[in-house]
Amino acid sequence: MLPLALAGCDSIVIAPAGDVAAQQSRILLDSTWLMLIIIVPVILLTLFFAWRYRASHTAATYRPDWGHSTRLELVIWGAPLLIIIALGAITWIGTHKLDPYRALDRIDAQRPVPAGTKPLVVQAVALDWKWLFVYPEQGIATVNELAAPVDRPIEFRITASTVMNSFYVPALAGMVYAMPAMETQLHAVINRAGSYEGLSANYSGAGFSGMRFTFLGLADDDFERWVARNREAGNRLDRADYLKLEQPSQREPVRRYSSVDPTLYDAIVDRCVGPGQMCQHQMMAIDDAGGAGKGGLAGVTRVPWRDGERRVVEALCTPADSEARGRAAR
């Protein structure tokens, strides 16, 4: 399929290199052709009637008492009804088949997913204004660079640190929202090696325009070399480093981390990366038990953020929390 680009833009908006994107592109094109079955005749008939029954055309039949034609009514209403039914069927099937939470059952139109194939898990975090990608199986992480082997299913688990964003690699699959305090998912596969553009498709503030990343589709051996290169980077991503990385910044270069705190991603989703913060699941457990009473109104603390501070819910006092507060104070 030829790429379709916006006039005056360098970005290719439809150039499927993955099976999910190809199926979504097919749905868009089929829907467009179906709608053109109605749109084109209506435009042509509008021009024809304007020319045929113009005031200067005295040879046109003049029937001031005409008011109804059953045959014409069947055409006028029947054709759009059939188009709507066809569009509804395409949308219904495509919505369920291409559900981003649904695990893939095929590599492409000719190849099903082999039995026992394990997807590559990638944890994507939308930050202000950059992307963090964690590979829990490989134990590495990157900023603003993403890679995956060709023809291997990918399972994205997506969240955000502060405000809502949208994870989008047009050549790979459709966009999926990244929202704080929750996890969304996307299953996809890349079928052709290459370098593709990824971005946030949801406005999130001053640095939004530069919130882009590179997605690399690599052969298996090249992916293993890419993983090895990241492991040689020498930097570890722990909670303290993440809190620094989370601070807003624009047009960040690619960063590589050789190892990652295995509890980091869950803490990001649970909104309790910082020391002494209460996790979201703990708040829900307290609420389910009847709440913390008036004492809970004062259970907040302030942490540095941007040029000032922001409030977070303070953890209940346990030995682990006291130890964390002590380390933070030092």
Coordinates of C-alpha atoms in Angstrom, one line a residue:
M1 CA 0.0 0.0 0.0
L2 CA 1.3 3.4 -0.9
P3 CA 1.9 5.8 2.0
L4 CA -0.6 8.6 2.4
A5 CA 1.0 11.8 3.6
L6 CA -0.5 15.1 4.7
A7 CA 0.2 17.9 2.2
G8 CA 3.0 20.0 3.5
C9 CA 4.0 17.5 6.3
D10 CA 6.9 15.1 6.5
S11 CA 5.0 12.7 8.7
I12 CA 3.5 9.7 7.0
V13 CA 0.1 9.1 8.6
I14 CA -0.8 5.8 6.9
A15 CA 2.1 3.4 6.1
P16 CA 1.3 0.1 7.8
A17 CA 4.3 -2.0 8.7
G18 CA 2.5 -4.1 11.2
D19 CA -0.5 -6.4 10.9
V20 CA -2.7 -4.5 13.3
A21 CA -2.1 -1.2 11.5
A22 CA -2.7 -2.9 8.1
Q23 CA -6.1 -4.2 9.3
Q24 CA -7.1 -0.8 10.7
S25 CA -6.0 0.8 7.4
R26 CA -8.1 -1.7 5.5
I27 CA -11.2 -0.8 7.6
L28 CA -10.6 3.0 6.9
L29 CA -10.3 2.4 3.2
D30 CA -13.3 0.1 3.0
S31 CA -15.4 2.5 4.9
T32 CA -14.3 5.4 2.6
W33 CA -15.2 3.4 -0.5
L34 CA -18.6 2.5 0.9
M35 CA -19.4 6.1 1.7
L36 CA -18.2 7.2 -1.7
I37 CA -20.9 5.0 -3.3
I38 CA -23.4 7.5 -1.9
I39 CA -21.4 10.7 -1.9
V40 CA -20.2 10.6 -5.6
P41 CA -23.7 10.0 -7.1
V42 CA -25.3 12.7 -4.9
I43 CA -22.7 15.2 -6.0
L44 CA -23.1 14.3 -9.7
L45 CA -26.9 14.3 -9.5
T46 CA -26.8 17.7 -7.7
L47 CA -24.8 19.2 -10.5
F48 CA -27.0 17.4 -13.1
F49 CA -30.3 18.7 -11.7
A50 CA -28.9 22.2 -11.3
W51 CA -28.0 22.2 -15.0
R52 CA -31.0 20.2 -16.3
Y53 CA -33.6 22.4 -14.5
R54 CA -32.0 25.8 -14.8
A55 CA -34.3 28.7 -15.6
S56 CA -33.0 29.1 -19.1
H57 CA -33.7 25.5 -20.1
T58 CA -37.3 25.7 -21.3
A59 CA -37.2 22.1 -22.8
A60 CA -37.1 20.6 -19.3
T61 CA -40.3 18.9 -18.2
Y62 CA -42.4 21.1 -15.8
R63 CA -44.5 19.1 -13.3
P64 CA -45.6 21.4 -10.5
D65 CA -48.1 18.8 -9.1
W66 CA -45.6 15.9 -8.8
G67 CA -45.0 14.9 -5.2
H68 CA -44.1 11.2 -4.8
S69 CA -42.4 8.2 -6.5
T70 CA -42.2 4.9 -4.6
R71 CA -39.4 3.6 -6.9
L72 CA -37.4 6.8 -6.2
E73 CA -38.0 6.6 -2.5
L74 CA -36.7 3.0 -2.4
V75 CA -33.5 4.1 -4.1
I76 CA -33.1 7.2 -1.9
W77 CA -33.5 5.3 1.4
G78 CA -32.6 1.8 0.4
A79 CA -29.0 2.5 -0.8
P80 CA -27.9 4.5 2.3
L81 CA -29.6 1.8 4.5
L82 CA -27.5 -0.9 2.9
I83 CA -24.3 1.2 3.3
I84 CA -25.1 1.8 7.0
I85 CA -25.6 -2.0 7.5
A86 CA -22.3 -2.7 5.8
L87 CA -20.5 -0.1 7.8
G88 CA -22.0 -1.4 11.0
A89 CA -20.9 -4.9 10.2
I90 CA -17.3 -3.8 9.4
T91 CA -17.2 -1.7 12.6
W92 CA -18.6 -4.4 14.8
I93 CA -16.2 -7.1 13.6
G94 CA -13.2 -4.8 13.5
T95 CA -13.9 -3.4 17.0
H96 CA -13.8 -6.8 18.6
K97 CA -11.1 -8.3 16.4
L98 CA -8.8 -5.3 16.9
D99 CA -9.5 -4.7 20.5
P100 CA -6.1 -3.5 21.9
Y101 CA -6.5 -5.6 25.0
R102 CA -7.0 -8.8 22.9
A103 CA -3.9 -11.0 22.5
L104 CA -2.9 -11.5 18.9
D105 CA -3.9 -14.7 17.1
R106 CA -1.9 -14.0 13.9
I107 CA 1.4 -12.6 12.8
D108 CA 0.0 -11.5 9.5
A109 CA -2.8 -12.6 7.1
Q110 CA -0.9 -15.7 6.1
R111 CA 0.6 -16.7 9.5
P112 CA -1.0 -17.5 12.8
V113 CA 0.9 -16.9 16.0
P114 CA 2.8 -20.2 16.7
A115 CA 1.7 -22.1 19.7
G116 CA 3.6 -21.3 22.8
T117 CA 4.9 -17.9 21.5
K118 CA 5.6 -15.5 24.4
P119 CA 4.9 -11.9 23.6
L120 CA 7.5 -9.2 24.3
V121 CA 6.3 -7.2 27.3
V122 CA 7.0 -3.5 27.2
Q123 CA 5.9 -1.1 30.0
A124 CA 5.4 2.4 28.5
V125 CA 5.2 5.5 30.8
A126 CA 4.2 8.9 29.4
L127 CA 6.2 11.6 31.3
D128 CA 6.4 15.3 30.9
W129 CA 7.5 15.5 28.0
K130 CA 9.2 12.2 27.1
W131 CA 8.5 8.5 27.0
L132 CA 10.0 5.8 29.3
F133 CA 10.1 2.2 28.1
V134 CA 10.8 -0.6 30.6
Y135 CA 11.5 -4.2 29.4
P136 CA 10.9 -6.3 32.5
E137 CA 12.0 -9.6 30.8
Q138 CA 15.3 -8.1 29.7
G139 CA 15.7 -5.9 32.8
I140 CA 16.5 -2.7 30.8
A141 CA 14.9 0.6 30.1
T142 CA 15.2 3.4 27.6
V143 CA 13.9 7.0 27.2
N144 CA 12.6 8.0 23.8
E145 CA 13.6 4.9 22.0
L146 CA 11.6 1.7 21.6
A147 CA 12.6 -1.6 19.8
A148 CA 11.0 -4.9 19.1
P149 CA 11.8 -8.0 17.0
V150 CA 10.1 -8.4 13.7
D151 CA 7.2 -10.9 13.7
R152 CA 7.1 -11.3 17.5
P153 CA 3.9 -10.2 19.3
I154 CA 4.3 -7.2 21.6
E155 CA 2.3 -6.6 24.7
F156 CA 2.3 -2.9 25.7
R157 CA 1.3 -2.0 29.2
I158 CA 0.8 1.8 29.2
T159 CA 0.4 4.4 32.0
A160 CA 1.3 8.1 32.6
S161 CA 3.0 10.0 35.4
T162 CA 0.8 13.1 35.6
V163 CA -1.6 14.0 32.8
M164 CA -3.3 11.9 30.1
N165 CA -1.3 11.3 26.9
S166 CA -1.8 8.9 24.0
F167 CA 0.7 6.3 22.8
Y168 CA 0.8 6.2 19.0
V169 CA 3.1 4.5 16.4
P170 CA 1.1 5.0 13.2
A171 CA 3.0 2.2 11.3
L172 CA 2.4 -0.3 14.2
A173 CA -1.2 0.2 15.5
G174 CA -3.8 2.7 16.5
M175 CA -3.4 5.1 19.4
V176 CA -4.2 4.1 23.0
Y177 CA -4.5 6.5 25.9
A178 CA -1.9 6.6 28.7
M179 CA -3.5 7.8 31.9
P180 CA -2.2 8.2 35.4
A181 CA -3.1 5.8 38.2
M182 CA -4.3 3.2 35.7
E183 CA -2.9 0.8 33.0
T184 CA -4.1 0.4 29.5
Q185 CA -2.9 -2.2 27.0
L186 CA -2.1 -2.6 23.4
H187 CA -1.2 -5.8 21.5
A188 CA 0.6 -5.4 18.2
V189 CA 3.3 -6.8 15.9
I190 CA 5.8 -5.3 13.5
N191 CA 6.2 -7.2 10.2
R192 CA 8.9 -5.1 8.5
A193 CA 12.3 -4.0 9.8
G194 CA 12.8 -0.3 9.9
S195 CA 12.8 2.9 11.9
Y196 CA 9.4 4.4 12.6
E197 CA 8.1 7.5 14.3
G198 CA 6.2 7.3 17.6
L199 CA 4.5 10.2 19.4
S200 CA 1.9 11.4 21.9
A201 CA -1.3 12.1 20.1
N202 CA -3.0 13.9 23.0
Y203 CA -2.0 17.5 24.0
S204 CA -0.4 17.5 27.4
G205 CA 1.3 20.9 27.8
A206 CA 4.1 23.1 26.7
G207 CA 6.5 20.3 25.6
F208 CA 3.9 18.2 23.7
S209 CA 5.2 19.0 20.2
G210 CA 8.6 17.4 21.1
M211 CA 7.1 14.3 22.8
R212 CA 8.3 11.9 20.1
F213 CA 10.3 8.7 20.1
T214 CA 11.8 6.3 17.6
F215 CA 10.4 2.8 17.2
L216 CA 12.8 0.2 15.8
G217 CA 11.7 -3.0 14.1
L218 CA 14.7 -5.3 14.3
A219 CA 15.6 -8.8 13.2
D220 CA 16.0 -11.2 16.2
D221 CA 19.8 -11.0 16.2
D222 CA 19.7 -7.2 15.9
F223 CA 17.3 -7.0 18.8
E224 CA 19.6 -9.1 21.0
R225 CA 22.5 -6.7 20.1
W226 CA 20.3 -3.7 20.9
V227 CA 19.4 -5.2 24.3
A228 CA 23.1 -5.9 25.0
R229 CA 24.1 -2.4 24.1
N230 CA 21.5 -1.1 26.6
R231 CA 22.9 -3.4 29.3
E232 CA 26.3 -1.9 28.7
A233 CA 25.0 1.6 29.3
G234 CA 26.0 1.3 32.9
N235 CA 23.2 3.3 34.5
R236 CA 20.6 1.8 36.9
L237 CA 17.0 3.2 37.0
D238 CA 15.8 3.1 40.6
R239 CA 13.0 5.1 42.3
A240 CA 15.3 8.0 43.1
D241 CA 16.5 8.3 39.5
Y242 CA 12.9 8.0 38.3
L243 CA 11.8 10.9 40.4
K244 CA 14.5 13.1 38.8
L245 CA 13.5 11.8 35.3
E246 CA 9.9 12.5 36.0
Q247 CA 10.5 16.2 36.3
P248 CA 9.3 18.1 33.2
S249 CA 11.8 18.5 30.4
Q250 CA 11.6 19.0 26.7
R251 CA 13.2 17.2 23.7
E252 CA 15.2 14.8 25.7
P253 CA 17.9 12.7 24.0
V254 CA 17.8 8.9 24.1
R255 CA 18.8 7.5 27.5
R256 CA 19.6 3.9 28.3
Y257 CA 19.5 2.1 31.5
S258 CA 21.3 -1.2 32.1
S259 CA 19.0 -2.4 34.9
V260 CA 15.7 -1.3 36.4
D261 CA 14.1 -1.6 39.9
P262 CA 11.6 -4.5 39.3
T263 CA 9.0 -2.8 41.5
L264 CA 9.2 0.6 39.7
Y265 CA 6.5 0.3 37.1
D266 CA 3.9 -1.1 39.6
A267 CA 4.7 1.8 41.9
I268 CA 4.2 4.3 39.0
V269 CA 0.8 2.9 38.3
D270 CA 0.0 2.8 42.1
R271 CA 1.1 6.4 42.5
C272 CA 3.6 5.7 45.3
V273 CA 7.1 6.0 43.8
G274 CA 8.4 8.6 46.3
P275 CA 9.3 7.7 49.9
G276 CA 6.5 7.9 52.4
Q277 CA 3.7 8.0 49.8
M278 CA 0.6 5.9 50.2
C279 CA -0.2 3.6 47.3
Q280 CA -3.5 3.8 45.5
H281 CA -4.4 0.2 46.5
Q282 CA -3.8 1.1 50.1
M283 CA -6.2 4.1 49.8
M284 CA -8.9 1.9 48.3
A285 CA -8.4 -0.7 51.1
I286 CA -8.8 2.0 53.7
D287 CA -11.9 3.4 52.0
D288 CA -13.4 0.0 51.7
A289 CA -12.9 -0.5 55.5
G290 CA -14.8 2.8 56.2
G291 CA -12.1 5.5 55.8
A292 CA -9.4 7.0 58.0
G293 CA -11.7 9.5 59.7
K294 CA -10.8 13.1 60.4
G295 CA -7.1 12.1 60.8
G296 CA -7.1 11.3 57.1
L297 CA -7.7 15.0 56.3
A298 CA -4.3 15.9 57.5
G299 CA -2.6 12.8 55.9
V300 CA -0.9 14.7 53.1
T301 CA 2.6 15.9 52.6
R302 CA 4.4 18.1 50.1
V303 CA 7.1 17.0 47.7
P304 CA 9.2 19.0 45.3
W305 CA 7.7 19.4 41.8
R306 CA 8.9 21.6 38.9
D307 CA 9.7 25.0 40.5
G308 CA 7.5 24.4 43.6
E309 CA 5.7 21.6 45.4
R310 CA 2.8 19.3 45.0
R311 CA 0.7 17.5 47.5
V312 CA 0.7 13.7 47.8
V313 CA -1.1 11.4 50.2
E314 CA 1.2 10.4 53.1
A315 CA 1.7 6.7 53.9
L316 CA 0.4 5.3 57.2
C317 CA 3.1 5.0 59.8
T318 CA 4.7 1.6 59.5
P319 CA 8.4 0.7 60.2
A320 CA 9.1 0.7 56.5
D321 CA 7.5 4.1 56.1
S322 CA 9.4 5.5 59.1
E323 CA 12.6 4.2 57.6
A324 CA 11.8 5.8 54.2
R325 CA 11.0 9.1 55.8
G326 CA 14.3 9.0 57.7
R327 CA 16.3 8.4 54.5
A328 CA 14.4 11.2 52.7
A329 CA 15.1 13.6 55.6
R330 CA 18.8 12.8 55.5

